Amino acid sequence: MPNSHPMAKLKNKLSVILDVVPQGSNIIYVDYPVYNNGGDVLIMKGTEAFFKDNGIHVRARYSAMDIPDQLHIPGDCIIVCHGGGNFGDLYLNHQNLRERIVRDFPNHRIVIMPQTIHFQSEQKANEVAALFNGHPDLHMFVRDTRSYQWAKDKLNQCNITLCPDMAHQLWPLKPTTETVKDVLYFLRTDIETVGGQKKFDDEAHAAHRLDWDTLFTPLEVKGIVYFQKFYRLNKKIGGPLPTRTFWYKYTDHLMNKAVTLFSSYREVRTSRLHGHILACLLDMPHMVIDNSYGKNSQYYNTWTQPNPKARLFNDAPEELEQPS
């Protein structure tokens, strides 16, 4: 039966969100992505599908680029913050926006969609904990057991729930082209890359090695940059331009391109969490390689290990395996 598939079960687990964002709720969706990280775009597509499938009414949407400095939110609206892997001190633009929302709206329910948590600074972690614990109606979903334990310890006045990534709402995705190639290496090239990936960097042929920033052509990346300029202009002039409508259509194109790329390969080897999740959604064989702080292995061990078509290359980044 279709509902017995491990990925169908993960999709069903997202219903826990309805405990704090009930069907029919009025919400404001904050911090949706306007940049070239296809993983966050995949999360956004899953989040919007979840809203639609559950009759949740999105009264306004704001990215980090166009959210007004003076924001009024009706009292009956729940503030829902985009999920992902940017809760912590690696991506401060998004973290600072979440903190601003918590600080500015003490009388609204605030819900943070499934996140991975990672702080390098204990001082910053304690500052965030003090702020979040002071909010009377803050609910946070986390994507792995390590983040869950951190949040239960530090954010002990908040409502913390373990939940899969929002992209699972898209299950199942259908392949969009014939499988004609062997192995795709979808490997990180950013600050989360780790030494354990080197084996795959060395064996990957350049023609079959991609990341989000190389999947999209220079012209497509230029299009994203232009959208960012329009978003900033829209904020400056007060928001009359339909930037979000056109951006969402553009992201449909970007996601279709990612699905077509993956569909054309027999197997994927990836150090991108959403390379792993996209392969799961397409029900295709793939290998998961860890990132710099264990996000991918944590996610695999928490949620996707039952999927027979996914396998983990390593339980932890290479440097974490060295004897102390």
Coordinates of C-alpha atoms in Angstrom, one line a residue, residues 34-307:
V34 CA 14.9 34.6 -2.1
Y35 CA 18.3 33.2 -3.0
N36 CA 19.9 30.3 -5.0
N37 CA 19.8 27.6 -2.3
G38 CA 17.5 25.0 -3.8
G39 CA 17.1 23.2 -0.5
D40 CA 15.4 26.2 1.0
V41 CA 13.2 26.5 -2.1
L42 CA 12.3 22.9 -1.7
I43 CA 11.3 23.5 1.9
M44 CA 9.3 26.5 0.8
K45 CA 7.4 24.4 -1.8
G46 CA 6.6 21.8 0.8
T47 CA 5.5 24.4 3.3
E48 CA 3.2 26.1 0.9
A49 CA 1.8 22.6 -0.1
F50 CA 1.2 22.0 3.7
F51 CA -0.7 25.2 4.0
K52 CA -2.8 24.5 1.0
D53 CA -3.5 20.9 1.9
N54 CA -4.7 21.9 5.3
G55 CA -6.8 25.0 4.5
I56 CA -4.4 27.3 6.3
H57 CA -4.9 30.9 5.1
V58 CA -1.7 32.8 4.4
R59 CA -2.6 36.5 4.9
A60 CA 0.8 37.8 4.1
R61 CA 4.3 36.5 3.1
Y62 CA 7.6 38.3 3.8
S63 CA 11.2 37.4 2.9
A64 CA 14.2 38.8 4.8
M65 CA 14.5 41.3 2.0
D66 CA 11.1 42.9 2.0
I67 CA 9.7 42.6 5.5
P68 CA 8.7 46.2 6.6
D69 CA 10.7 47.9 9.4
Q70 CA 7.4 48.7 11.0
L71 CA 5.2 45.6 10.7
H72 CA 1.6 45.4 11.8
I73 CA 0.2 41.9 12.2
P74 CA -3.5 41.4 13.1
G75 CA -4.2 39.8 16.5
D76 CA -5.8 36.7 15.0
C77 CA -2.8 35.7 12.9
I78 CA -0.2 33.2 13.8
I79 CA 3.4 34.1 12.8
V80 CA 5.0 31.1 11.0
C81 CA 8.7 31.3 10.4
H82 CA 10.3 29.3 7.6
G83 CA 12.2 26.1 8.5
G84 CA 15.6 24.9 7.4
G85 CA 19.1 24.6 8.7
N86 CA 19.8 28.2 9.6
F87 CA 18.9 28.4 13.3
G88 CA 22.1 29.4 15.1
D89 CA 25.0 31.7 14.4
L90 CA 26.2 30.6 10.9
Y91 CA 23.5 32.5 9.0
L92 CA 22.8 35.6 11.1
N93 CA 20.6 37.4 8.6
H94 CA 17.9 34.8 9.2
Q95 CA 18.6 34.3 12.9
N96 CA 18.4 38.1 13.5
L97 CA 15.0 38.3 11.7
R98 CA 13.6 35.5 13.9
E99 CA 14.9 37.2 17.0
R100 CA 13.3 40.5 15.9
I101 CA 9.9 38.7 15.4
V102 CA 10.1 37.2 18.9
R103 CA 11.0 40.5 20.4
D104 CA 8.4 42.6 18.5
F105 CA 5.4 40.3 18.9
P106 CA 5.1 39.1 22.4
N107 CA 1.3 38.8 22.1
H108 CA 1.2 36.6 19.0
R109 CA 1.7 32.9 18.7
I110 CA 5.0 32.3 16.9
V111 CA 5.7 29.0 15.3
I112 CA 9.1 28.1 13.9
M113 CA 8.9 25.3 11.2
P114 CA 11.3 22.4 11.4
Q115 CA 14.9 23.5 11.9
T116 CA 18.4 22.1 12.6
I117 CA 20.1 24.0 15.4
H118 CA 23.9 24.8 15.4
F119 CA 25.7 27.4 17.5
Q120 CA 29.4 28.0 17.5
S121 CA 29.2 30.5 20.3
E122 CA 27.8 29.5 23.7
Q123 CA 27.3 33.2 24.5
K124 CA 25.1 33.7 21.5
A125 CA 23.2 30.5 22.3
N126 CA 22.5 31.7 25.8
E127 CA 21.3 35.1 24.5
V128 CA 18.9 33.4 22.1
A129 CA 17.6 31.1 24.8
A130 CA 16.9 34.0 27.2
L131 CA 14.9 35.9 24.5
F132 CA 12.9 32.9 23.3
N133 CA 12.2 31.6 26.8
G134 CA 10.7 35.0 27.6
H135 CA 8.0 34.6 24.9
P136 CA 4.7 33.2 26.3
D137 CA 3.5 31.4 23.1
L138 CA 6.5 30.2 21.1
H139 CA 6.5 26.8 19.4
M140 CA 9.5 25.3 17.7
F141 CA 9.8 22.2 15.5
V142 CA 13.2 20.6 15.1
R143 CA 14.5 18.1 12.5
D144 CA 16.8 15.8 14.5
T145 CA 17.3 14.4 17.9
R146 CA 20.5 16.4 18.7
S147 CA 18.6 19.7 17.9
Y148 CA 15.7 18.4 20.0
Q149 CA 17.9 17.7 23.0
W150 CA 19.6 21.1 22.7
A151 CA 16.2 22.9 22.4
K152 CA 14.6 21.0 25.3
D153 CA 17.6 22.0 27.5
K154 CA 18.1 25.6 26.4
L155 CA 14.6 26.6 25.3
N156 CA 12.9 25.0 28.3
Q157 CA 10.0 27.5 28.4
C158 CA 9.1 27.0 24.8
N159 CA 7.1 24.2 23.2
I160 CA 9.6 21.9 21.4
T161 CA 8.5 19.2 19.0
L162 CA 10.5 16.7 16.8
C163 CA 9.3 16.9 13.2
P164 CA 10.6 16.0 9.7
D165 CA 11.6 18.6 7.1
M166 CA 8.7 20.4 5.4
A167 CA 9.8 19.2 1.9
H168 CA 8.4 15.7 2.8
Q169 CA 4.9 17.2 2.2
L170 CA 5.8 17.0 -1.6
W171 CA 5.9 13.1 -1.5
P172 CA 5.7 11.5 -4.0
L173 CA 7.5 13.4 -6.8
K174 CA 7.4 11.8 -10.2
P175 CA 10.6 11.6 -12.4
T176 CA 10.4 14.0 -15.3
T177 CA 12.8 12.5 -17.7
E178 CA 14.3 9.1 -18.7
T179 CA 17.2 7.8 -16.7
V180 CA 20.2 7.9 -19.0
K181 CA 23.3 8.6 -16.8
D182 CA 25.0 6.7 -14.0
V183 CA 26.0 8.6 -10.9
L184 CA 25.3 12.2 -9.9
Y185 CA 27.6 13.8 -7.3
F186 CA 25.7 16.6 -5.7
L187 CA 28.3 17.9 -3.3
R188 CA 28.6 21.0 -1.1
T189 CA 31.1 23.8 -2.0
D190 CA 30.4 26.1 1.0
I191 CA 31.2 26.6 4.7
E192 CA 29.5 23.3 5.7
T193 CA 31.8 21.1 3.5
V194 CA 33.9 18.6 5.5
G195 CA 37.0 16.5 4.9
G196 CA 34.9 13.3 4.7
Q197 CA 33.6 14.5 1.3
K198 CA 37.1 14.5 -0.3
K199 CA 36.8 10.9 -1.5
F200 CA 33.8 11.9 -3.5
D201 CA 35.3 15.2 -4.7
D202 CA 38.3 13.1 -6.1
E203 CA 36.2 10.5 -7.8
A204 CA 33.5 12.8 -9.3
H205 CA 33.9 13.6 -13.0
A206 CA 33.4 17.4 -13.5
A207 CA 30.5 16.8 -15.8
H208 CA 28.6 14.9 -13.2
R209 CA 29.5 17.0 -10.1
L210 CA 27.1 19.8 -9.2
D211 CA 25.9 21.9 -6.3
W212 CA 23.0 24.3 -6.1
D213 CA 25.1 27.2 -7.4
T214 CA 26.3 25.2 -10.4
L215 CA 23.0 23.5 -11.1
F216 CA 21.6 26.8 -12.1
T217 CA 23.1 28.5 -15.2
P218 CA 24.8 31.9 -14.9
L219 CA 21.7 33.4 -16.5
E220 CA 19.4 31.8 -14.0
V221 CA 21.6 32.9 -11.1
K222 CA 21.6 36.4 -12.6
G223 CA 17.8 36.2 -12.6
I224 CA 17.9 35.4 -8.9
V225 CA 20.1 38.5 -8.3
Y226 CA 17.6 40.6 -10.2
F227 CA 14.7 39.3 -8.1
Q228 CA 16.7 40.3 -5.0
K229 CA 17.1 43.8 -6.4
F230 CA 13.4 44.0 -7.1
Y231 CA 12.6 42.9 -3.6
R232 CA 14.8 45.6 -2.1
L233 CA 13.2 48.2 -4.4
N234 CA 9.7 46.9 -3.5
K235 CA 10.4 47.4 0.2
K236 CA 11.8 50.9 -0.5
I237 CA 8.7 52.1 -2.4
G238 CA 6.2 50.5 -0.1
G239 CA 5.4 47.1 -1.7
P240 CA 3.2 47.7 -4.7
L241 CA 5.2 45.3 -7.1
P242 CA 4.0 41.7 -7.4
T243 CA 7.5 40.4 -6.8
R244 CA 6.5 37.4 -4.7
T245 CA 4.1 36.1 -7.4
F246 CA 6.7 36.2 -10.1
W247 CA 9.4 34.8 -7.7
Y248 CA 7.2 31.8 -6.9
K249 CA 6.7 31.1 -10.6
Y250 CA 10.5 31.4 -11.1
T251 CA 11.2 28.9 -8.3
D252 CA 8.8 26.4 -10.0
H253 CA 11.2 26.5 -12.9
L254 CA 14.3 26.1 -10.6
M255 CA 12.7 23.1 -8.8
N256 CA 11.6 21.5 -12.1
K257 CA 15.2 21.7 -13.2
A258 CA 16.5 20.0 -10.1
V259 CA 13.9 17.2 -10.4
T260 CA 14.8 16.7 -14.1
L261 CA 18.5 16.6 -13.2
F262 CA 18.1 14.0 -10.5
S263 CA 15.6 12.0 -12.6
S264 CA 18.2 11.6 -15.4
Y265 CA 20.6 9.7 -13.1
R266 CA 20.5 6.1 -11.8
E267 CA 22.0 7.0 -8.4
V268 CA 23.0 10.2 -6.4
R269 CA 25.8 10.7 -3.9
T270 CA 25.2 13.9 -2.0
S271 CA 26.4 16.0 0.9
R272 CA 23.4 18.3 0.6
L273 CA 20.6 17.5 3.0
H274 CA 18.1 18.4 0.4
G275 CA 20.0 16.4 -2.2
H276 CA 19.2 13.5 0.1
I277 CA 15.6 14.5 0.6
L278 CA 15.0 15.2 -3.1
A279 CA 16.3 11.7 -3.9
C280 CA 14.0 10.3 -1.2
L281 CA 11.0 12.2 -2.7
L282 CA 11.9 10.7 -6.1
D283 CA 12.3 7.2 -4.6
M284 CA 15.7 6.7 -6.1
P285 CA 18.9 5.0 -4.8
H286 CA 21.4 7.4 -3.2
M287 CA 24.2 7.8 -0.7
V288 CA 24.2 10.5 2.0
I289 CA 27.6 12.1 3.0
D290 CA 27.8 14.2 6.1
N291 CA 28.3 18.0 6.4
S292 CA 30.6 19.8 8.7
Y293 CA 28.6 19.5 11.9
G294 CA 26.7 16.3 11.4
K295 CA 23.4 17.7 10.1
N296 CA 23.0 15.0 7.4
S297 CA 23.8 12.0 9.5
Q298 CA 21.6 13.3 12.3
Y299 CA 18.7 13.7 9.9
Y300 CA 19.3 10.3 8.4
N301 CA 19.5 8.5 11.8
T302 CA 16.3 10.4 13.0
W303 CA 14.1 10.0 10.0
T304 CA 15.2 8.4 6.7
Q305 CA 17.2 5.4 7.8
P306 CA 14.1 3.1 7.1
N307 CA 14.2 4.1 3.4

